[in-house]
Coordinates of C-alpha atoms and ligand atoms in Angstrom, one line a residue:
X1070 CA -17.5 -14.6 -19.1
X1071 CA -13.9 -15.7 -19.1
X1072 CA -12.8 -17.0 -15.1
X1073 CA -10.1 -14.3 -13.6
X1074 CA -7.5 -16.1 -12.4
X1075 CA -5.8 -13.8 -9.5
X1076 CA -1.8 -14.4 -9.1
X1077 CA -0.6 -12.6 -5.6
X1078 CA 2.6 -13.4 -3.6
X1079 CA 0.3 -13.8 -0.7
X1080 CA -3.1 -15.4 -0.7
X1081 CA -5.4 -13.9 2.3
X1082 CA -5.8 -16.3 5.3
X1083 CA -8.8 -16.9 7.0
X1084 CA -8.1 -13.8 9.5
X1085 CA -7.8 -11.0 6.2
X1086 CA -10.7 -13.0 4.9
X1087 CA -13.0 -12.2 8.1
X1088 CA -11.9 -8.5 8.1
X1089 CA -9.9 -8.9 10.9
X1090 CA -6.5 -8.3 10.0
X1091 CA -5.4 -5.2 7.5
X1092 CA -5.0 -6.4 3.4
X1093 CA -4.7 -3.9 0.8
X1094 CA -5.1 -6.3 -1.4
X1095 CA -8.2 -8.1 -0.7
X1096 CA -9.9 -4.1 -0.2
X1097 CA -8.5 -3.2 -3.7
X1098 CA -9.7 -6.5 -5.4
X1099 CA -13.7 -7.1 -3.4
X1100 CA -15.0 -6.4 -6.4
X1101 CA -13.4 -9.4 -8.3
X1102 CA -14.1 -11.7 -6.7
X1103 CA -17.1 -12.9 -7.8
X1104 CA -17.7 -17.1 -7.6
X1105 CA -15.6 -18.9 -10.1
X1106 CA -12.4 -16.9 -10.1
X1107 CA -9.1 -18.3 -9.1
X1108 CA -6.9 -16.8 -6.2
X1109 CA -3.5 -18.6 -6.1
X1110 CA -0.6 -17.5 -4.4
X1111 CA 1.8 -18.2 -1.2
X1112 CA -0.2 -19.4 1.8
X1113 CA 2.1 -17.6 3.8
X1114 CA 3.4 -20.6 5.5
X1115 CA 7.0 -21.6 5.3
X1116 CA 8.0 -25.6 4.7
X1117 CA 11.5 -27.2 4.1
X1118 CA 10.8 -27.0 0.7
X1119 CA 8.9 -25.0 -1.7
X1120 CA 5.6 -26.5 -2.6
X1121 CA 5.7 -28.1 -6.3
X1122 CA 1.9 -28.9 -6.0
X1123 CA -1.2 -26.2 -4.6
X1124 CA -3.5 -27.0 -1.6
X1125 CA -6.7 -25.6 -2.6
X1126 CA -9.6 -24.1 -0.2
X1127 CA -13.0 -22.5 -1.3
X1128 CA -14.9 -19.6 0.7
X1129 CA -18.1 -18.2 -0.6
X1130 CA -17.6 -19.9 -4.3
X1131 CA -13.7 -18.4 -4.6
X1132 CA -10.9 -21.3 -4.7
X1133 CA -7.4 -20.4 -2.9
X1134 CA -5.0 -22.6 -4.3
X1135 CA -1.6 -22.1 -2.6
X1136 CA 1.8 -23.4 -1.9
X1137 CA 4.2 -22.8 1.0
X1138 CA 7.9 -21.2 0.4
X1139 CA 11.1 -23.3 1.4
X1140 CA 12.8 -21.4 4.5
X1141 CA 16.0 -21.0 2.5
X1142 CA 13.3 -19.4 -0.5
X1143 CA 11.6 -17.3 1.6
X1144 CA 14.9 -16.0 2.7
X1145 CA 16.1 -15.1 0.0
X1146 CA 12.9 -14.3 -2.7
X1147 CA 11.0 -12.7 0.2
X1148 CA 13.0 -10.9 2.5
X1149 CA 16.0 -10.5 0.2
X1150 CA 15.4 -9.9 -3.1
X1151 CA 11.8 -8.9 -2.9
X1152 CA 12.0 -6.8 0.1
X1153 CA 15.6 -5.4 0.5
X1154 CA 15.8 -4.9 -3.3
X1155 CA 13.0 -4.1 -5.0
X1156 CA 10.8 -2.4 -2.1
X1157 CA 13.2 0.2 -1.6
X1158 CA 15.0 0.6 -5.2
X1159 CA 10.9 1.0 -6.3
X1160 CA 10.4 3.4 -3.6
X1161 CA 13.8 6.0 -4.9
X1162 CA 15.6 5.1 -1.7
X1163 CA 18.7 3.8 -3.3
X1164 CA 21.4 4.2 -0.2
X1165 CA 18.7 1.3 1.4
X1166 CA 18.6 -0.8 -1.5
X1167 CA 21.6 -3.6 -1.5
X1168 CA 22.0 -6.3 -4.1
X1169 CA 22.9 -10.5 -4.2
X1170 CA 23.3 -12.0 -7.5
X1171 CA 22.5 -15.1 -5.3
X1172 CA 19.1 -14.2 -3.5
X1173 CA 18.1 -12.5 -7.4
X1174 CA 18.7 -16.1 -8.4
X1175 CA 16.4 -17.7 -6.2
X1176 CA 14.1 -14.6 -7.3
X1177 CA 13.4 -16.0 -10.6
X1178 CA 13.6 -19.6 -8.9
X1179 CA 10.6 -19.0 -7.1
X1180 CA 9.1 -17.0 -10.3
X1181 CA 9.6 -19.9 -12.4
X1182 CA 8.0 -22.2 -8.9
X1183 CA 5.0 -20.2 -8.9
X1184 CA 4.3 -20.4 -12.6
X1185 CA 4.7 -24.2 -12.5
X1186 CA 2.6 -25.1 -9.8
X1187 CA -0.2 -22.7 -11.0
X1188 CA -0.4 -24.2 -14.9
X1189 CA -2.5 -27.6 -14.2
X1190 CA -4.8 -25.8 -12.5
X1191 CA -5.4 -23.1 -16.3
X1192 CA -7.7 -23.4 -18.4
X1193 CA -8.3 -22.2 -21.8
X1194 CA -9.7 -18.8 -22.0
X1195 CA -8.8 -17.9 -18.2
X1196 CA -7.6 -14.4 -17.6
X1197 CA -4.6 -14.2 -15.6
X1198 CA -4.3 -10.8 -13.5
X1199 CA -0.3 -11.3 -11.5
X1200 CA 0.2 -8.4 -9.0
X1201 CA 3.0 -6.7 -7.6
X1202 CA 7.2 -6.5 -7.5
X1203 CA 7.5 -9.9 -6.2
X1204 CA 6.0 -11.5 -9.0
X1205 CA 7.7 -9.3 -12.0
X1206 CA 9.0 -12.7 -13.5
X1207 CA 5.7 -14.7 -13.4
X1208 CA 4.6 -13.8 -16.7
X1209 CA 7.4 -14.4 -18.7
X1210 CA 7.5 -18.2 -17.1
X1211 CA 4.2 -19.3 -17.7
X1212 CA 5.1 -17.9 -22.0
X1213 CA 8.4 -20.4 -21.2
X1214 CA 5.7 -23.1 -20.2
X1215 CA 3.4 -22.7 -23.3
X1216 CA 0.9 -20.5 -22.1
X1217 CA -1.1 -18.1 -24.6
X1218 CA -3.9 -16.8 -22.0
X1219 CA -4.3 -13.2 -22.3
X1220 CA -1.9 -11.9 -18.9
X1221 CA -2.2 -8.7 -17.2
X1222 CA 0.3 -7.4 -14.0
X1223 CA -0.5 -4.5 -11.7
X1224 CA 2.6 -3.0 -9.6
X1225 CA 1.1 -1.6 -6.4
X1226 CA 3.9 0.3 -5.3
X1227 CA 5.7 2.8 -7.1
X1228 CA 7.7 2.5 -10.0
X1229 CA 10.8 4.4 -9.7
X1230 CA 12.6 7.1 -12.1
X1231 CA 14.9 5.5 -15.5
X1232 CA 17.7 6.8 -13.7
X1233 CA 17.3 5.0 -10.9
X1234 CA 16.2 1.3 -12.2
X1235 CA 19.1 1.9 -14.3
X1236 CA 20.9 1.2 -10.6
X1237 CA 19.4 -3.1 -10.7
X1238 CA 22.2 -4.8 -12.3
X1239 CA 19.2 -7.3 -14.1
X1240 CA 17.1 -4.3 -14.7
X1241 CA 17.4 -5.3 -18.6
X1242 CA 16.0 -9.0 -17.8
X1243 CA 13.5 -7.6 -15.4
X1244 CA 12.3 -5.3 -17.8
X1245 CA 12.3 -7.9 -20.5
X1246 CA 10.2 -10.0 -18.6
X1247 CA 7.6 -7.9 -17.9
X1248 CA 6.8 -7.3 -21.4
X1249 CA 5.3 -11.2 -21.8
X1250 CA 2.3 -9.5 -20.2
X1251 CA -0.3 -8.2 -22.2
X1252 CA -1.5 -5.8 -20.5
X1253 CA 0.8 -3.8 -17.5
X1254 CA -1.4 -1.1 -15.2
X1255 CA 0.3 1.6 -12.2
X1256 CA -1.6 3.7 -9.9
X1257 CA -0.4 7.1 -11.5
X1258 CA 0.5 8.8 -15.2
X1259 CA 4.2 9.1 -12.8
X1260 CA 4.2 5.3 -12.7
X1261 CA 3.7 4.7 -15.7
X1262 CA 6.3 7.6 -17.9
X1263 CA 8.8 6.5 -15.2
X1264 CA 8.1 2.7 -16.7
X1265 CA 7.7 3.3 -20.7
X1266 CA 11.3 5.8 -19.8
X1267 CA 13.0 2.6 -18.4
X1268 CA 11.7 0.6 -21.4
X1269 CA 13.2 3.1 -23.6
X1270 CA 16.5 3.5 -21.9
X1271 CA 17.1 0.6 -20.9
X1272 CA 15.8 -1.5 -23.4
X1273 CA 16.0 0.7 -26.6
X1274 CA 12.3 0.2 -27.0
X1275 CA 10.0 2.9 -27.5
X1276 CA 5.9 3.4 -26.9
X1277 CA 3.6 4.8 -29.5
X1278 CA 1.4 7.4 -28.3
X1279 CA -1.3 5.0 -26.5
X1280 CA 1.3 3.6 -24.7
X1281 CA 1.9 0.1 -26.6
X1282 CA 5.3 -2.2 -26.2
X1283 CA 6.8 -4.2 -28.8
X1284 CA 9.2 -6.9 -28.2
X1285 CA 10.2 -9.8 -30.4
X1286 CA 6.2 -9.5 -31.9
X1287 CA 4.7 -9.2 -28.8
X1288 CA 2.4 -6.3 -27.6
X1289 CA 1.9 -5.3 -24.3
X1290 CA -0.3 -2.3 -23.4
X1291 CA 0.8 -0.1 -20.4
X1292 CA -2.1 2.0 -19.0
X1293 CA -3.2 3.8 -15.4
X1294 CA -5.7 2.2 -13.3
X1295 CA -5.6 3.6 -9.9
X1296 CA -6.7 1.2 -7.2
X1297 CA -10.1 2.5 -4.7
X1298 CA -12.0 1.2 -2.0
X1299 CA -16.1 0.8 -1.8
X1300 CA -16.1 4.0 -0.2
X1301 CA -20.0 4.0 0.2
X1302 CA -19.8 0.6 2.2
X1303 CA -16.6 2.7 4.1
X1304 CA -18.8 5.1 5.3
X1305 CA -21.1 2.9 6.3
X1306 CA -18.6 0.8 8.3
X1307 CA -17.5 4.1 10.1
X1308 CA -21.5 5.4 10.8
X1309 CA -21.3 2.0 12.9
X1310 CA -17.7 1.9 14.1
X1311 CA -19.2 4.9 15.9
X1312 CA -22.1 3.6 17.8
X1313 CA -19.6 0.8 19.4
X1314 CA -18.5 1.4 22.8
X1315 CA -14.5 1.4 21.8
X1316 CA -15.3 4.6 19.7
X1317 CA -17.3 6.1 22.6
X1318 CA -14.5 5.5 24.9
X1319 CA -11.7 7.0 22.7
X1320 CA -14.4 10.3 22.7
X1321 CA -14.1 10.6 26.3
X1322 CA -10.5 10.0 26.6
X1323 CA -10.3 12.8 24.4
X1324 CA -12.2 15.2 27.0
X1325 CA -13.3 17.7 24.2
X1326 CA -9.8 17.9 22.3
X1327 CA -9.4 17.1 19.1
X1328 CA -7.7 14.1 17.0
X1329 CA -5.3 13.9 14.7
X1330 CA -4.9 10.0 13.7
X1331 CA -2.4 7.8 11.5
X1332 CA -2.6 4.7 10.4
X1333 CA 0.2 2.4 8.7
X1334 CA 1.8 -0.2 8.6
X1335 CA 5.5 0.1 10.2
X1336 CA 7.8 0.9 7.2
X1337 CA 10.3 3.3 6.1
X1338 CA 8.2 4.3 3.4
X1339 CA 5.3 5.6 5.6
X1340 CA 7.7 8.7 6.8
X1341 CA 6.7 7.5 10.3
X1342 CA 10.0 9.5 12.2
X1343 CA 9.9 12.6 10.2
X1344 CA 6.2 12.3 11.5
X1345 CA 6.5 12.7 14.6
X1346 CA 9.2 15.4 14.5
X1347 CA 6.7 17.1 12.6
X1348 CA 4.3 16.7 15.6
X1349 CA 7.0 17.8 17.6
X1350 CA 7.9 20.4 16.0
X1351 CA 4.3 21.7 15.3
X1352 CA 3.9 21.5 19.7
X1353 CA 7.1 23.6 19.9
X1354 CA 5.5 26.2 17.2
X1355 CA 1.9 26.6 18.4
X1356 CA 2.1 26.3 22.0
X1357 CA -1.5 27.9 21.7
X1358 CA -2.7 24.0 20.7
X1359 CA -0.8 22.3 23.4
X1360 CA -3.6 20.5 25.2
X1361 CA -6.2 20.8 22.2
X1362 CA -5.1 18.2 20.3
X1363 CA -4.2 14.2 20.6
X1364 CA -2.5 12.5 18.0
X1365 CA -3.2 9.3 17.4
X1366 CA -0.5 6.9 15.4
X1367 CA -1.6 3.2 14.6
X1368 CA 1.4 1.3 13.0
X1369 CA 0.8 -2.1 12.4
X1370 CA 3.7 -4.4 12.7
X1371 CA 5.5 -5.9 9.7
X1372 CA 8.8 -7.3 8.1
X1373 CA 9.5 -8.0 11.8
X1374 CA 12.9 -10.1 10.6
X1375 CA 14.1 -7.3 9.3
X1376 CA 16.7 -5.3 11.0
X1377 CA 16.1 -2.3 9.4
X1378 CA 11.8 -2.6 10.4
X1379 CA 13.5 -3.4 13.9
X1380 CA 15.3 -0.2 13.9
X1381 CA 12.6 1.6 12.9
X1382 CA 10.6 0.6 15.6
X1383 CA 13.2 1.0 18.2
X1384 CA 13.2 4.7 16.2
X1385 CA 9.7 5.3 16.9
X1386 CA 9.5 4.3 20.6
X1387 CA 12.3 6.9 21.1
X1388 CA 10.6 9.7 19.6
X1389 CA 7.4 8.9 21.6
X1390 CA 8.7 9.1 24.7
X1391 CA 11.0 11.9 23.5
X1392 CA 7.9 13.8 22.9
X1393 CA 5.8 12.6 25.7
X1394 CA 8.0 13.4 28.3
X1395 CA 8.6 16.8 26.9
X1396 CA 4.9 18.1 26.4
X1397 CA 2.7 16.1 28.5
X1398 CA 0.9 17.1 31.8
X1399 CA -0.6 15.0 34.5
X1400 CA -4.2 15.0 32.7
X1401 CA -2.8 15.0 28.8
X1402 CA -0.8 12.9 26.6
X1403 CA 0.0 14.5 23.6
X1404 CA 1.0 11.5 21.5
X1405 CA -0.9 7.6 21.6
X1406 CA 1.2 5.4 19.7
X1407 CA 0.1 1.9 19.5
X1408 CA 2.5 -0.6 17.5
X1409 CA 0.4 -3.2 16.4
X1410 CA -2.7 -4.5 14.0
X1411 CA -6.1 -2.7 14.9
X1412 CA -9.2 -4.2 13.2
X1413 CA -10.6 -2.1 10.2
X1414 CA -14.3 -1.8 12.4
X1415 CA -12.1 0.1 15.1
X1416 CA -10.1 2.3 12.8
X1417 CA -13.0 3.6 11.0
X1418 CA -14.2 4.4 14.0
X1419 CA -10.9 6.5 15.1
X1420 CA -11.2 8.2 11.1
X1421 CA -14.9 9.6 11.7
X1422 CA -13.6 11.1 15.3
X1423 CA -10.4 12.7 14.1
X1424 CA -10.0 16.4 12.9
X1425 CA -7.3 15.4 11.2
X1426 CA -6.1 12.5 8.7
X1427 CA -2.3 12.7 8.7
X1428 CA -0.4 10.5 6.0
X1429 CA 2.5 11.4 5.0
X1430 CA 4.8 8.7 2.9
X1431 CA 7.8 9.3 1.7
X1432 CA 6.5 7.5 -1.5
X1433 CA 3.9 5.4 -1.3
X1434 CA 2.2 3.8 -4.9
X1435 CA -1.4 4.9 -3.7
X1436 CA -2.6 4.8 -0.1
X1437 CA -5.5 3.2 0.6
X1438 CA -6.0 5.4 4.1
X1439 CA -6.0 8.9 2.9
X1440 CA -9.0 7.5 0.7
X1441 CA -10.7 5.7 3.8
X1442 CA -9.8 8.7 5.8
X1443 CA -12.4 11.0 3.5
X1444 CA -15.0 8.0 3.3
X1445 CA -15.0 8.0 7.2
X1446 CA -15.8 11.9 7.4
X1447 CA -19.0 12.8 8.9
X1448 CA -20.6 15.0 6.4
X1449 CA -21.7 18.2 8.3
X1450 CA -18.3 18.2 10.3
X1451 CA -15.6 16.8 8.1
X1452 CA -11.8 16.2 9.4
X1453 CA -9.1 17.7 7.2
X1454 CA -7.1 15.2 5.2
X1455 CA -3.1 16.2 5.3
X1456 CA -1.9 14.2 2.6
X1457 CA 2.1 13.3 0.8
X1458 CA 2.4 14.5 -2.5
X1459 CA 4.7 11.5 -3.1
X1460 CA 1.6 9.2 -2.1
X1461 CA 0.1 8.2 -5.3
X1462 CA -3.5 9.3 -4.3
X1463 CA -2.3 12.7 -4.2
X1464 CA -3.1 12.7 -8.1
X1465 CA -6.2 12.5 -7.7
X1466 CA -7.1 14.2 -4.3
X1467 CA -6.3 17.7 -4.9
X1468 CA -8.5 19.3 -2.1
X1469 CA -6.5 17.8 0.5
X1470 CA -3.6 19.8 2.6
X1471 CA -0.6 18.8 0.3
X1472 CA 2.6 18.5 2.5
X1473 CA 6.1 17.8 1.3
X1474 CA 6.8 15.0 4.0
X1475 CA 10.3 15.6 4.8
X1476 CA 9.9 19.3 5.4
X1477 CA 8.5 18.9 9.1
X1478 CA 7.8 23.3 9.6
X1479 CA 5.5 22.6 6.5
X1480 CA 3.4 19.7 8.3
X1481 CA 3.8 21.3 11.2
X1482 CA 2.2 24.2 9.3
X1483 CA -1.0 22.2 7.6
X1484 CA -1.5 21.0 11.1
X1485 CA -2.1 24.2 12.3
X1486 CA -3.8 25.2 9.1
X1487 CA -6.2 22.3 9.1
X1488 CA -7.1 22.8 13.1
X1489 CA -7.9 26.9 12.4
X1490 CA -9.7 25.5 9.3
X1491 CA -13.6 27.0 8.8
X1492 CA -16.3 24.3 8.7
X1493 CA -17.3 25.5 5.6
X1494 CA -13.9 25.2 4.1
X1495 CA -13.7 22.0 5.3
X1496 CA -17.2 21.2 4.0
X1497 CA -16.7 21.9 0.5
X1498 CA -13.0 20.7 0.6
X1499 CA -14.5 16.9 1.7
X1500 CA -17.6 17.4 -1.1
X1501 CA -15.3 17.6 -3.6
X1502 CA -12.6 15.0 -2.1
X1503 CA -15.1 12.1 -1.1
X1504 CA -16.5 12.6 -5.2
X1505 CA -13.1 11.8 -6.0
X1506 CA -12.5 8.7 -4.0
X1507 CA -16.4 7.5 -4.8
X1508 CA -15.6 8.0 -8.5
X1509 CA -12.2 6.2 -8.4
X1510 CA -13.5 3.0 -6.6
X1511 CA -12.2 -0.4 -6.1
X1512 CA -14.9 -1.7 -8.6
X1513 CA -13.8 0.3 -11.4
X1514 CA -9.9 -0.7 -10.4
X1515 CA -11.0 -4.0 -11.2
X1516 CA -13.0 -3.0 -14.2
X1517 CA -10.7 -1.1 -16.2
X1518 CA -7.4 -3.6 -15.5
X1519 CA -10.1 -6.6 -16.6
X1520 CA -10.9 -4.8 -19.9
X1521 CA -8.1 -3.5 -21.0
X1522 CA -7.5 -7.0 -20.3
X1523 CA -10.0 -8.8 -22.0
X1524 CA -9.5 -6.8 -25.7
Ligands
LIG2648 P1 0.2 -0.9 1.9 O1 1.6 -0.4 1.9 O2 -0.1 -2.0 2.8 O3 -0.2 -1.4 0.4 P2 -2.1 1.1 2.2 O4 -2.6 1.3 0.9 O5 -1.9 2.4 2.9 O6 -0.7 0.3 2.3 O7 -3.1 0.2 3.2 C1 -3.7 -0.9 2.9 C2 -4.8 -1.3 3.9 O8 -4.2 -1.7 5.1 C3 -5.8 -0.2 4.2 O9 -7.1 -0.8 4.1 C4 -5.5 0.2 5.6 O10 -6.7 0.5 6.4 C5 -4.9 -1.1 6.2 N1 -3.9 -0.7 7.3 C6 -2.8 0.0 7.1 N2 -2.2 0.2 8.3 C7 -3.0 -0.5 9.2 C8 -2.9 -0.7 10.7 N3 -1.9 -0.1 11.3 N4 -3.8 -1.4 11.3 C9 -4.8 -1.9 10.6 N5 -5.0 -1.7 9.2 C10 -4.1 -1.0 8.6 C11 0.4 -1.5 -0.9 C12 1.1 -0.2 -1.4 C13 0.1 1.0 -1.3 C14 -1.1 0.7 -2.1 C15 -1.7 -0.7 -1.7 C16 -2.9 -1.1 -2.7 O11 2.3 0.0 -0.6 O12 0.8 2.1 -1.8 O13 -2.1 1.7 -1.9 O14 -0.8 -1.7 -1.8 O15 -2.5 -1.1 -4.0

């Protein structure tokens, strides 16, 4: 079998490798890695320079090769280009998206790094799999540097409407570069018609009916290969995040009532303000659940340097105490909010004791915790999942509560709806949902990208 050589901006580190620290990646890949393959990538660390050679590491038969970003790169490739242009231009928030010629520049600078430090270590018949928008360039520089391997790319967030990539003044050379892959995958049919509609009107270049690209001779096959988690070894994660004495606790802090949990990481995307005036709002509507419920929110930290992820978080702690100090009594606080990284043992814990699973993104390519959320359920007494519809898994989850995120009297409504909510409603809502995520696992994410791949 050919070796699958795994191209990521960043490479886990020893904490994502141990489980402790929360990488969507490494969940959405597991089955991958099997002994042999190739992970190369950033090592997260930042030097004066940008590595031109890899520093290579092997755990449990998998080699992590990996350079480190120059502080002027990482400036301007990460945090610029990558994250104030692309993240939110992919995510349809425009009037967040700004634009440096400069930082797009380095961009392809660091593209064209990443392809040359990873060549001496390919070999003939390796399968290159590149993922996500900060790699868009990869492909099309390892072509420049002679290689033939079959290539395939996977975007993991969203990819947005024609009209709207039409807004990246390179959206023609972006475009153009991702058709040096052979193969190009999105979570959703949405994805991928907003893709092959760019292709066609910004490019001139139109798909046949399976969804094959030509440029210049070459063919690159676009297809849908949503990404899934292992949910059997999920529920069995949760079964003993239960027994632990951190679960037990969080049940008696809860004094009969029920939960309601979140779980992100802090970004714009994750709708985290409309959230919580949703909660609000809900609180204000149905004073008959005031005291019956607790909401949990877990947002991980992230993009910290970022004054817009700073803002947000300044955001949030406003609204908490806004809400707080409005609703709660002397024995009851209606919202727990707690800004930083919980490990994945504890929150499947906190998903098998809540009611409810509240995500709602404004856009979000898949969402890895609504799935966890329905692997977590305890069987006989499921939660209710309340679920985006602009989160890609809300293609394939149609028994959960489908909310329209920025319309907070409509969350504040499934709330309510998914509290009143018979068990056996909720029974045969979670049958049919955990099917779903068990059928679309992360072993047959990695199985369909690697044989489309492979033909
Ligand atoms: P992310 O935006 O990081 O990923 P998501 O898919 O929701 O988002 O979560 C990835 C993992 O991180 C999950 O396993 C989750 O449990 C964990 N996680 C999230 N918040 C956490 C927290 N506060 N504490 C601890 N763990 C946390 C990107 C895209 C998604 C896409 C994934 C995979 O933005 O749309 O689903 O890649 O393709």
């Amino acid at each position: 079998m050919a070796r699958l050589v795994i191209v990521s901006n960043r490479v886990p580190d020893q904490a994502e490798l141990a489980g402790a620290r929360a990488g969507g990646l490494l969940v959405g890949l597991a089955d991958a890695l099997v002994p042999g393959t190739l992970w190369f990538g950033w090592s997260g660390r930042r030097a004066e320079q940008t590595s031109t050679t890899t520093r290579g590491m092997e755990v449990n038969g998998i080699t992590y090769a990996t350079i480190n970003l120059g502080e002027g790169d990482y400036q301007s490739f990460y945090l610029g280009f990558s994250n104030g242009t692309l993240w939110p231009l992919f995510h349809m928030m425009p009037s967040l998206t700004v634009f440096d010629r400069e930082q797009y520049t380095v961009y392809r600078k660091v593209n064209k790094a990443f392809a040359a430090a990873l060549l001496p270590l390919l070999k003939p018949g390796d399968l290159i799999w590149i993922h996500d928008y900060q790699l868009l360039g990869v492909a099309a520089e390892l072509r420049v540097l002679g290689v033939t391997n079959r290539i395939g790319f996977f975007l993991h967030i969203p990819f947005p409407a024609p009209a709207l990539l039409e807004i990246l003044p390179p959206s023609d050379e972006i475009l153009k570069a991702m058709l040096a892959n052979d193969v190009i995958g999105f979570h959703t049919e949405r994805d991928r018609a907003h893709f092959l509609g760019a292709v066609e009107a910004v490019l001139g270049i139109g798909a046949t009916a399976h969804g094959v690209l030509t440029l210049d001779g070459h063919v690159t096959k676009v297809v849908v290969t949503p990404i899934g988690i292992d949910a059997d070894a999920f529920t069995a994660q949760a079964i003993r995040a239960s027994r632990r004495v951190a679960t037990k606790r969080m049940v008696e802090s809860l004094a009969g009532r029920a939960l309601m949990v979140g779980v992100d990481r802090l970004d714009y995307t994750k709708g985290l303000p409309a959230r919580l005036d949703a909660y609000g709002r809900f609180l204000s509507t149905y004073p008959e659940h005031r005291r019956q419920i607790s909401f949990l929110q877990v947002a991980a930290p992230s993009r910290e340097e970022v004054d817009r992820y700073r803002a947000l978080r300044e955001e949030l702690n406003y609204k908490t105490g806004a809400i707080n100090g409005a609703y709660s009594d002397f024995d009851w606080v209606p919202l727990r909010y707690m800004n930083r990284t919980v490990s994945r043992s504890l929150i499947a814990g906190f998903y098998r004791t809540a009611r409810i699973g509240l995500v709602t993104p404004l856009r979000d390519g898949m969402n890895l915790v609504a799935k966890e959320y329905v692997a977590a359920q305890n069987a006989a007494d499921p939660g209710v999942l309340i679920l985006s519809r602009f989160a890609g898994a809300a293609a394939g989850l149609q028994e959960a509560l489908k909310v329209n995120p920025i319309d907070i009297d409509s969350v504040a409504e499934a709330i309510n709806r998914a509290l009143i909510m018979p068990l056996d409603e909720r029974q045969a809502r979670h049958v049919a949902l955990l099917e779903r995520v068990r059928a679309a696992s992360a072993s047959v994410f990695c199985q369909t990208f690697t044989a489309a791949l492979t033909t």
